[in-house]
């Protein structure tokens, strides 16, 4: 990524995670909104249940941009969303990451892990994104997963 692009993203210019966000696009389906975050099921389901939890109130790039109250909400919603996903997809383990290296708008990656997944025993991002396996669910199965996780969030 060029330094110029990074500087724009830091300021929120062209940020794809700023609101308003589409409920559905080629990357995600919205599951639900919480106090300061919205949960989206990723369209790539190589790791069944893989979801993004994105900060809603404004463009923020790191935890220190938040008030203490926002940070507490950010973490408590993560607990609710992660628990909901776990109950639905029954993973062997869960990875949670807030990296922001490509899109710096504050968000969590919630990544269920399975002993037969392509990167078991390692982070999912150890290869270039173009080399990563992409598994998409049939539309009906994807929407069923969205509904099941939503039901556990409420
Ligand atoms: Zn943003």
Short mmCIF file of N, CA, C and O and ligand atoms in Angstrom, two decimals, residues 12 15 17-18 59-60 105, ligand 1:
data_model
loop_
_atom_site.label_atom_id
_atom_site.label_comp_id
_atom_site.label_asym_id
_atom_site.label_seq_id
_atom_site.Cartn_x
_atom_site.Cartn_y
_atom_site.Cartn_z
N UNK A 12 -9.65 8.66 7.18
CA UNK A 12 -11.01 8.20 6.88
C UNK A 12 -11.45 8.49 5.46
O UNK A 12 -12.59 8.21 5.11
N UNK A 15 -12.76 5.49 3.32
CA UNK A 15 -12.77 4.35 4.24
C UNK A 15 -14.00 3.49 4.00
O UNK A 15 -15.13 3.96 4.16
N UNK A 17 -15.14 1.17 5.80
CA UNK A 17 -15.79 0.74 7.05
C UNK A 17 -16.53 1.88 7.74
O UNK A 17 -17.17 1.66 8.75
N UNK A 18 -16.41 3.13 7.23
CA UNK A 18 -17.18 4.22 7.82
C UNK A 18 -18.66 4.04 7.46
O UNK A 18 -18.99 3.45 6.44
N UNK A 59 -15.04 7.39 12.45
CA UNK A 59 -13.78 6.81 12.00
C UNK A 59 -12.80 6.86 13.17
O UNK A 59 -12.50 7.93 13.70
N UNK A 60 -12.32 5.71 13.60
CA UNK A 60 -11.31 5.60 14.65
C UNK A 60 -10.36 4.50 14.21
O UNK A 60 -10.78 3.52 13.59
N UNK A 105 -9.75 1.39 9.94
CA UNK A 105 -10.93 1.67 10.78
C UNK A 105 -11.06 0.54 11.80
O UNK A 105 -11.06 -0.63 11.43
ZN1 LIG B 1 -13.59 4.67 8.71
#
